[in-house]
Amino acid sequence: MEIINRKYGIRINFLFLLLSGIIILLSSVLIYLFILRGVFGKFSVSDLIPTEKTFKSLFTEDENDIAILYSEYTQNVLPKGSTWLVDNISTWKRFLSNLNENFEIIDDSKIEYEDLSAYKLIILPGIKALSEKEIIKLKKYLESGGSVFATGAIASYSNDGKWKGWQFFNEVFGINFAKEIGVNEIYKIHTLRGGLPLTANIPTGFPLRVATWDRPIAAEVLDPRTSQVSFWYNYKSEHGLVREEIKKTAGIVYGTYGKGRFIWMGFEINSILGTKDDYVYFEKLFNNSVNWLTYSPIGYVKDWPTGYNAAAMISFIISDDYTNLENILPVLRRENIPATFFISSDFALKNPEVVKKISEYGEIAAIVDIGYLTSVNDKLNKLDSLEIQIRKIGETKRILEKFSGRKVKGMIPLYGLFDQNTISAAINNGLKYLITDSLTDRSVPKTIIRGNDRILSITKAARDDYEIIRDLGLNQPEFQFYTYQEDADRILFEGGLYVLKLHTDYQLKDEFVRVVEDLIKELKSKNFWIASASDIQSWYEKKDYVEIKTEKRGHNRIAIKVSNPGNEMINNLVIDIDLNEKVKNLTLDSEIIGTRPASVKHNEGSQLLYLYIDKLDAGESRIYFIDFDIVSS
């Protein structure tokens, strides 16, 4: 019998195996590229090709992006045995370490003779003396796109210790030396502007306290490529023309030189004094500065609605001489001004018809007598107890609401000052804001938190008519207007809130009221957001609950995390983002499918964009991706 061997199964074709392998390989590559695209956004295949730098990084330590100059030339200028420069550099090292930045200490010869192009940023901490070779190399480094962070009297001495003056100062930073700050005070107030990338998330008008032992420097900006960030002039205690003095006392500037960037501070970073807030906000200033110099994105919510650089609140204190109101009410109606009127319960009980009439022209708020203090440091006088303040505020609120037919949301103490009991009493009565005459640490409102409750403190940031007419004796309308205008211009420069508080028995008199109309037109012409106290409170209630984090992912994508830790939904939110690079072909996407869409406004080739977000629920966080192409220079 013949035996037949049968082979069962499918014969494997080599070509089939090869094609299957190729398909699987291509699919894997596509999936890998898709994953990379999801994480890093736009990229080219050339970005994946290993370079000489990539291979070097496998066998060497990470390269340092930042260099700090320890200058023997500067050390030789200092008194023998001085540790000033070493101490200064130690502070820089600590701040950079907190930022997790890679850095190294370099010497004068490194600047003079070696290639600097590998550094993103060179720090010159109080480097008073530089050689001509160093100056030439640093200029070339900046011109080719590098960044410099400098402090103090930079390059004012030569390498052999001879005085050189301010040539480097003037040419590179575009500023002119104005003066040294004297040491007659332990510290000097240094006011920060708002609405800038460097001061993102710092209260506008914050008075940073800087020690004077190192003789800080004030400068004047001369070149349009340079922007002023702060000023030394203290309008509360110093004489002079406000606008001129602010201009001549810049303490921090930033700008461009060639393709590069610079920041100059007129003081050393280890000179910060004061309270915890001084250190917290200076650290934010420092971090923002390094981010700006290293082209990292910075996101923040501006103090005021988009399109406005400052705000103004026009308020009137109603007294027995209320007939002067007739001089201003037609102006408010004609100019469409949302004013705030402060009225006491005694006045309301005597003049209920006046309260009703005024309520048709603006918001009604309370004047409450809660006791008297000469100043915030008064130890002799005391304000009323919590129970009495609760009762007085509640009674005034009920009376005003009865006669005006409107809800009362805020108050001002009769004598201008309040205490912790006032905050609790106001919250207990459902108030949303307090107006105070005390001069606080900012020119914008401050949110005060008590458990789950919040109330807005709106501080005095400008002179009122009592000070201008009664105290200064300015009875000529043109002088009155100029004084108000000075304060308004300072607030506009800072980007803060101009609180114009007027009394019926002074500025609203027949012979003076024209000044108010002229001032309203002035504020409008300078694009102030003129709002009532409640408008401002509503804006800050939304703004203060927003948390923003920006992160660069790859060369062509940034991720923006927006969170609302508050208790209410936020609508119509606008986030300003400085990409720190000029970009085009910008697109917006979200990390999670189904995330509520947002929109973005961006001018092609600009580095600034606006992210518009709506219906951000309480407790919700969203992550958006912004992809772009960098504009080649």
mmCIF file of C-alpha atoms in Angstrom, residues 138-416:
data_model
loop_
_atom_site.group_PDB
_atom_site.id
_atom_site.type_symbol
_atom_site.label_atom_id
_atom_site.label_comp_id
_atom_site.label_asym_id
_atom_site.label_seq_id
_atom_site.Cartn_x
_atom_site.Cartn_y
_atom_site.Cartn_z
ATOM 1 C CA LEU A 138 28.371 91.756 25.187
ATOM 2 C CA LYS A 139 27.089 94.173 22.553
ATOM 3 C CA LYS A 140 27.655 91.601 19.814
ATOM 4 C CA TYR A 141 25.995 88.939 21.964
ATOM 5 C CA LEU A 142 22.914 91.144 22.364
ATOM 6 C CA GLU A 143 22.860 92.164 18.709
ATOM 7 C CA SER A 144 22.817 88.523 17.646
ATOM 8 C CA GLY A 145 19.829 87.671 19.879
ATOM 9 C CA GLY A 146 21.204 87.021 23.379
ATOM 10 C CA SER A 147 19.663 88.321 26.616
ATOM 11 C CA VAL A 148 21.269 90.283 29.456
ATOM 12 C CA PHE A 149 19.974 90.809 33.018
ATOM 13 C CA ALA A 150 21.959 93.610 34.700
ATOM 14 C CA THR A 151 21.766 95.520 37.974
ATOM 15 C CA GLY A 152 23.305 98.648 39.416
ATOM 16 C CA ALA A 153 25.967 100.929 37.960
ATOM 17 C CA ILE A 154 26.873 98.568 35.143
ATOM 18 C CA ALA A 155 30.234 99.196 33.377
ATOM 19 C CA SER A 156 30.751 102.577 35.023
ATOM 20 C CA TYR A 157 34.419 101.653 35.676
ATOM 21 C CA SER A 158 37.086 100.250 33.374
ATOM 22 C CA ASN A 159 38.928 97.009 34.092
ATOM 23 C CA ASP A 160 41.768 98.981 35.728
ATOM 24 C CA GLY A 161 39.380 100.718 38.129
ATOM 25 C CA LYS A 162 39.103 104.106 36.399
ATOM 26 C CA TRP A 163 35.790 105.928 36.252
ATOM 27 C CA LYS A 164 34.203 105.698 32.794
ATOM 28 C CA GLY A 165 30.735 107.124 33.264
ATOM 29 C CA TRP A 166 27.472 105.943 31.753
ATOM 30 C CA GLN A 167 28.284 105.256 28.081
ATOM 31 C CA PHE A 168 27.325 101.547 28.228
ATOM 32 C CA PHE A 169 24.266 102.470 30.269
ATOM 33 C CA ASN A 170 23.081 105.007 27.706
ATOM 34 C CA GLU A 171 23.864 103.123 24.520
ATOM 35 C CA VAL A 172 22.757 99.587 25.390
ATOM 36 C CA PHE A 173 19.798 100.210 27.724
ATOM 37 C CA GLY A 174 18.576 103.471 26.190
ATOM 38 C CA ILE A 175 18.454 105.241 29.559
ATOM 39 C CA ASN A 176 20.206 108.170 31.177
ATOM 40 C CA PHE A 177 21.562 108.215 34.725
ATOM 41 C CA ALA A 178 19.428 110.584 36.834
ATOM 42 C CA LYS A 179 20.609 110.224 40.435
ATOM 43 C CA GLU A 180 21.648 107.925 43.237
ATOM 44 C CA ILE A 181 19.097 107.256 45.955
ATOM 45 C CA GLY A 182 20.326 108.672 49.260
ATOM 46 C CA VAL A 183 20.924 106.632 52.405
ATOM 47 C CA ASN A 184 19.047 109.030 54.697
ATOM 48 C CA GLU A 185 16.248 106.426 54.784
ATOM 49 C CA ILE A 186 16.600 102.744 55.715
ATOM 50 C CA TYR A 187 14.533 101.790 52.704
ATOM 51 C CA LYS A 188 12.979 103.461 49.678
ATOM 52 C CA ILE A 189 9.540 102.780 48.196
ATOM 53 C CA HIS A 190 9.783 101.436 44.661
ATOM 54 C CA THR A 191 6.420 101.438 42.849
ATOM 55 C CA LEU A 192 5.700 98.795 40.201
ATOM 56 C CA ARG A 193 3.503 99.356 37.172
ATOM 57 C CA GLY A 194 0.833 96.872 36.137
ATOM 58 C CA GLY A 195 -0.231 95.373 32.827
ATOM 59 C CA LEU A 196 3.307 94.374 31.772
ATOM 60 C CA PRO A 197 4.785 90.896 31.212
ATOM 61 C CA LEU A 198 7.351 91.568 33.950
ATOM 62 C CA THR A 199 4.703 92.492 36.523
ATOM 63 C CA ALA A 200 2.158 89.803 35.619
ATOM 64 C CA ASN A 201 0.192 88.630 38.689
ATOM 65 C CA ILE A 202 1.625 91.401 40.894
ATOM 66 C CA PRO A 203 -0.773 94.047 42.287
ATOM 67 C CA THR A 204 -0.582 97.204 40.199
ATOM 68 C CA GLY A 205 1.140 100.005 42.087
ATOM 69 C CA PHE A 206 2.728 97.632 44.606
ATOM 70 C CA PRO A 207 5.281 99.595 46.701
ATOM 71 C CA LEU A 208 8.312 97.324 46.859
ATOM 72 C CA ARG A 209 10.641 98.203 49.755
ATOM 73 C CA VAL A 210 14.283 98.383 48.734
ATOM 74 C CA ALA A 211 17.199 98.950 51.115
ATOM 75 C CA THR A 212 19.345 102.002 50.373
ATOM 76 C CA TRP A 213 22.691 100.676 51.666
ATOM 77 C CA ASP A 214 23.887 99.932 48.111
ATOM 78 C CA ARG A 215 22.925 103.400 46.831
ATOM 79 C CA PRO A 216 20.284 102.383 44.282
ATOM 80 C CA ILE A 217 20.110 104.247 40.973
ATOM 81 C CA ALA A 218 17.312 106.178 39.284
ATOM 82 C CA ALA A 219 17.332 106.619 35.517
ATOM 83 C CA GLU A 220 15.330 108.280 32.761
ATOM 84 C CA VAL A 221 14.193 106.402 29.650
ATOM 85 C CA LEU A 222 15.417 108.093 26.470
ATOM 86 C CA ASP A 223 14.842 105.510 23.739
ATOM 87 C CA PRO A 224 11.466 104.166 22.491
ATOM 88 C CA ARG A 225 12.898 100.612 22.431
ATOM 89 C CA THR A 226 13.064 100.775 26.251
ATOM 90 C CA SER A 227 10.050 100.606 28.597
ATOM 91 C CA GLN A 228 9.855 101.823 32.189
ATOM 92 C CA VAL A 229 8.608 99.243 34.695
ATOM 93 C CA SER A 230 8.763 101.196 37.969
ATOM 94 C CA PHE A 231 9.638 104.486 39.651
ATOM 95 C CA TRP A 232 11.282 105.682 42.866
ATOM 96 C CA TYR A 233 9.288 108.903 43.257
ATOM 97 C CA ASN A 234 6.970 108.764 46.276
ATOM 98 C CA TYR A 235 4.054 111.083 45.499
ATOM 99 C CA LYS A 236 2.776 110.686 49.088
ATOM 100 C CA SER A 237 5.790 112.300 50.737
ATOM 101 C CA GLU A 238 7.957 114.007 48.089
ATOM 102 C CA HIS A 239 7.555 117.354 46.376
ATOM 103 C CA GLY A 240 7.808 118.043 42.660
ATOM 104 C CA LEU A 241 5.775 117.719 39.497
ATOM 105 C CA VAL A 242 4.417 114.183 39.577
ATOM 106 C CA ARG A 243 4.703 113.404 35.862
ATOM 107 C CA GLU A 244 8.249 114.735 35.600
ATOM 108 C CA GLU A 245 9.455 113.036 38.761
ATOM 109 C CA ILE A 246 8.044 109.652 37.701
ATOM 110 C CA LYS A 247 9.745 109.960 34.324
ATOM 111 C CA LYS A 248 13.118 110.785 35.897
ATOM 112 C CA THR A 249 13.110 108.046 38.544
ATOM 113 C CA ALA A 250 12.875 104.739 36.682
ATOM 114 C CA GLY A 251 14.184 101.863 38.800
ATOM 115 C CA ILE A 252 13.561 98.968 36.391
ATOM 116 C CA VAL A 253 13.511 99.036 32.584
ATOM 117 C CA TYR A 254 13.327 96.403 29.860
ATOM 118 C CA GLY A 255 13.729 96.466 26.121
ATOM 119 C CA THR A 256 15.673 95.342 23.073
ATOM 120 C CA TYR A 257 19.135 95.922 21.633
ATOM 121 C CA GLY A 258 19.601 94.582 18.110
ATOM 122 C CA LYS A 259 17.921 91.165 18.099
ATOM 123 C CA GLY A 260 18.524 90.702 21.837
ATOM 124 C CA ARG A 261 16.715 91.607 25.049
ATOM 125 C CA PHE A 262 17.745 93.199 28.322
ATOM 126 C CA ILE A 263 16.426 94.030 31.775
ATOM 127 C CA TRP A 264 18.125 96.539 34.039
ATOM 128 C CA MET A 265 17.366 97.026 37.731
ATOM 129 C CA GLY A 266 18.752 99.999 39.616
ATOM 130 C CA PHE A 267 19.159 97.946 42.800
ATOM 131 C CA GLU A 268 20.554 94.560 43.789
ATOM 132 C CA ILE A 269 18.198 91.644 44.271
ATOM 133 C CA ASN A 270 19.396 91.057 47.850
ATOM 134 C CA SER A 271 18.233 94.566 48.819
ATOM 135 C CA ILE A 272 14.559 93.699 49.236
ATOM 136 C CA LEU A 273 13.157 94.494 52.694
ATOM 137 C CA GLY A 274 9.765 94.586 54.334
ATOM 138 C CA THR A 275 6.930 92.154 54.817
ATOM 139 C CA LYS A 276 6.260 88.723 53.387
ATOM 140 C CA ASP A 277 4.429 90.333 50.442
ATOM 141 C CA ASP A 278 7.587 92.202 49.397
ATOM 142 C CA TYR A 279 9.503 88.934 49.044
ATOM 143 C CA VAL A 280 6.611 87.052 47.411
ATOM 144 C CA TYR A 281 5.963 89.707 44.779
ATOM 145 C CA PHE A 282 9.638 90.322 44.099
ATOM 146 C CA GLU A 283 10.090 86.608 43.439
ATOM 147 C CA LYS A 284 7.225 86.810 40.927
ATOM 148 C CA LEU A 285 8.911 89.828 39.342
ATOM 149 C CA PHE A 286 12.198 87.927 39.143
ATOM 150 C CA ASN A 287 10.574 84.815 37.656
ATOM 151 C CA ASN A 288 8.658 86.866 35.085
ATOM 152 C CA SER A 289 11.886 88.647 34.154
ATOM 153 C CA VAL A 290 13.803 85.412 33.560
ATOM 154 C CA ASN A 291 10.875 83.979 31.584
ATOM 155 C CA TRP A 292 10.744 87.079 29.404
ATOM 156 C CA LEU A 293 14.494 87.059 28.791
ATOM 157 C CA THR A 294 14.488 83.345 27.899
ATOM 158 C CA TYR A 295 11.448 83.666 25.614
ATOM 159 C CA SER A 296 9.086 81.616 27.769
ATOM 160 C CA PRO A 297 5.334 82.354 27.521
ATOM 161 C CA ILE A 298 3.651 84.486 30.187
ATOM 162 C CA GLY A 299 -0.119 84.446 30.748
ATOM 163 C CA TYR A 300 -2.185 86.765 32.942
ATOM 164 C CA VAL A 301 -5.564 88.450 33.332
ATOM 165 C CA LYS A 302 -5.270 92.221 33.108
ATOM 166 C CA ASP A 303 -6.629 94.463 35.845
ATOM 167 C CA TRP A 304 -9.311 95.919 33.585
ATOM 168 C CA PRO A 305 -11.491 94.846 30.655
ATOM 169 C CA THR A 306 -9.770 94.522 27.294
ATOM 170 C CA GLY A 307 -9.019 97.846 25.657
ATOM 171 C CA TYR A 308 -8.499 99.827 28.876
ATOM 172 C CA ASN A 309 -5.173 100.525 30.558
ATOM 173 C CA ALA A 310 -6.651 102.034 33.738
ATOM 174 C CA ALA A 311 -9.977 102.594 35.464
ATOM 175 C CA ALA A 312 -11.744 105.448 37.233
ATOM 176 C CA MET A 313 -14.484 105.533 39.847
ATOM 177 C CA ILE A 314 -16.307 108.858 40.216
ATOM 178 C CA SER A 315 -17.990 109.126 43.603
ATOM 179 C CA PHE A 316 -19.835 111.851 45.492
ATOM 180 C CA ILE A 317 -20.151 112.320 49.250
ATOM 181 C CA ILE A 318 -23.582 113.832 49.914
ATOM 182 C CA SER A 319 -23.769 116.359 52.757
ATOM 183 C CA ASP A 320 -26.380 118.868 53.951
ATOM 184 C CA ASP A 321 -25.278 121.218 51.153
ATOM 185 C CA TYR A 322 -26.883 118.811 48.686
ATOM 186 C CA THR A 323 -28.353 121.473 46.386
ATOM 187 C CA ASN A 324 -24.989 121.640 44.592
ATOM 188 C CA LEU A 325 -25.839 118.217 43.175
ATOM 189 C CA GLU A 326 -27.949 120.030 40.624
ATOM 190 C CA ASN A 327 -24.707 121.309 39.121
ATOM 191 C CA ILE A 328 -23.388 117.825 38.325
ATOM 192 C CA LEU A 329 -26.421 115.597 37.646
ATOM 193 C CA PRO A 330 -26.994 116.925 34.081
ATOM 194 C CA VAL A 331 -23.296 116.342 33.340
ATOM 195 C CA LEU A 332 -23.529 112.728 34.502
ATOM 196 C CA ARG A 333 -26.593 112.153 32.328
ATOM 197 C CA ARG A 334 -25.032 113.860 29.308
ATOM 198 C CA GLU A 335 -21.686 112.039 29.602
ATOM 199 C CA ASN A 336 -23.370 108.733 30.552
ATOM 200 C CA ILE A 337 -21.220 108.303 33.672
ATOM 201 C CA PRO A 338 -22.034 105.459 36.132
ATOM 202 C CA ALA A 339 -21.402 107.416 39.350
ATOM 203 C CA THR A 340 -21.502 106.188 42.963
ATOM 204 C CA PHE A 341 -23.285 108.321 45.599
ATOM 205 C CA PHE A 342 -22.472 107.883 49.294
ATOM 206 C CA ILE A 343 -25.286 108.869 51.667
ATOM 207 C CA SER A 344 -25.709 108.655 55.447
ATOM 208 C CA SER A 345 -28.842 107.363 57.168
ATOM 209 C CA ASP A 346 -29.431 110.756 58.829
ATOM 210 C CA PHE A 347 -29.454 112.519 55.468
ATOM 211 C CA ALA A 348 -31.744 109.893 53.962
ATOM 212 C CA LEU A 349 -34.292 110.223 56.793
ATOM 213 C CA LYS A 350 -34.381 114.011 56.352
ATOM 214 C CA ASN A 351 -34.374 113.980 52.524
ATOM 215 C CA PRO A 352 -35.989 110.783 51.227
ATOM 216 C CA GLU A 353 -37.059 112.445 47.962
ATOM 217 C CA VAL A 354 -33.462 113.473 47.240
ATOM 218 C CA VAL A 355 -32.261 109.886 47.750
ATOM 219 C CA LYS A 356 -34.899 108.653 45.306
ATOM 220 C CA LYS A 357 -33.883 111.229 42.697
ATOM 221 C CA ILE A 358 -30.159 110.513 43.041
ATOM 222 C CA SER A 359 -30.768 106.773 42.578
ATOM 223 C CA GLU A 360 -31.852 107.510 39.003
ATOM 224 C CA TYR A 361 -28.361 108.827 38.208
ATOM 225 C CA GLY A 362 -26.185 106.142 39.705
ATOM 226 C CA GLU A 363 -25.487 103.687 42.474
ATOM 227 C CA ILE A 364 -26.364 104.347 46.121
ATOM 228 C CA ALA A 365 -23.880 103.350 48.851
ATOM 229 C CA ALA A 366 -23.724 103.957 52.594
ATOM 230 C CA ILE A 367 -21.814 106.380 54.806
ATOM 231 C CA VAL A 368 -21.632 104.836 58.286
ATOM 232 C CA ASP A 369 -20.222 106.320 61.492
ATOM 233 C CA ILE A 370 -18.310 103.410 63.035
ATOM 234 C CA GLY A 371 -16.030 105.529 65.240
ATOM 235 C CA TYR A 372 -12.938 107.648 64.741
ATOM 236 C CA LEU A 373 -9.235 106.912 64.218
ATOM 237 C CA THR A 374 -6.602 109.527 63.422
ATOM 238 C CA SER A 375 -4.609 106.944 61.412
ATOM 239 C CA VAL A 376 -4.229 103.198 60.978
ATOM 240 C CA ASN A 377 -1.580 103.328 63.739
ATOM 241 C CA ASP A 378 -3.795 105.190 66.251
ATOM 242 C CA LYS A 379 -3.506 103.426 69.630
ATOM 243 C CA LEU A 380 -5.621 105.899 71.654
ATOM 244 C CA ASN A 381 -8.932 105.837 69.802
ATOM 245 C CA LYS A 382 -10.980 102.748 69.001
ATOM 246 C CA LEU A 383 -13.699 101.994 66.502
ATOM 247 C CA ASP A 384 -17.032 100.587 67.609
ATOM 248 C CA SER A 385 -17.387 96.956 68.668
ATOM 249 C CA LEU A 386 -18.421 94.287 66.185
ATOM 250 C CA GLU A 387 -21.993 94.199 67.476
ATOM 251 C CA ILE A 388 -22.442 97.972 67.204
ATOM 252 C CA GLN A 389 -20.906 98.074 63.718
ATOM 253 C CA ILE A 390 -23.200 95.256 62.536
ATOM 254 C CA ARG A 391 -26.203 97.189 63.837
ATOM 255 C CA LYS A 392 -25.176 100.566 62.378
ATOM 256 C CA ILE A 393 -24.309 99.189 58.952
ATOM 257 C CA GLY A 394 -27.500 97.154 58.831
ATOM 258 C CA GLU A 395 -29.711 100.129 59.801
ATOM 259 C CA THR A 396 -28.124 102.434 57.223
ATOM 260 C CA LYS A 397 -28.402 99.795 54.522
ATOM 261 C CA ARG A 398 -32.107 99.204 55.219
ATOM 262 C CA ILE A 399 -32.944 102.938 55.240
ATOM 263 C CA LEU A 400 -31.138 103.627 51.959
ATOM 264 C CA GLU A 401 -32.681 100.609 50.238
ATOM 265 C CA LYS A 402 -36.149 101.683 51.429
ATOM 266 C CA PHE A 403 -35.899 105.221 50.023
ATOM 267 C CA SER A 404 -33.896 104.490 46.884
ATOM 268 C CA GLY A 405 -35.587 101.269 45.866
ATOM 269 C CA ARG A 406 -32.153 99.850 45.034
ATOM 270 C CA LYS A 407 -29.880 97.300 46.648
ATOM 271 C CA VAL A 408 -26.970 98.786 48.626
ATOM 272 C CA LYS A 409 -23.750 96.848 48.018
ATOM 273 C CA GLY A 410 -21.054 98.979 49.635
ATOM 274 C CA MET A 411 -20.087 101.557 52.237
ATOM 275 C CA ILE A 412 -17.501 104.095 53.298
ATOM 276 C CA PRO A 413 -16.702 104.813 56.978
ATOM 277 C CA LEU A 414 -17.588 108.380 57.935
ATOM 278 C CA TYR A 415 -14.000 109.101 58.955
ATOM 279 C CA GLY A 416 -12.375 106.996 56.249
#
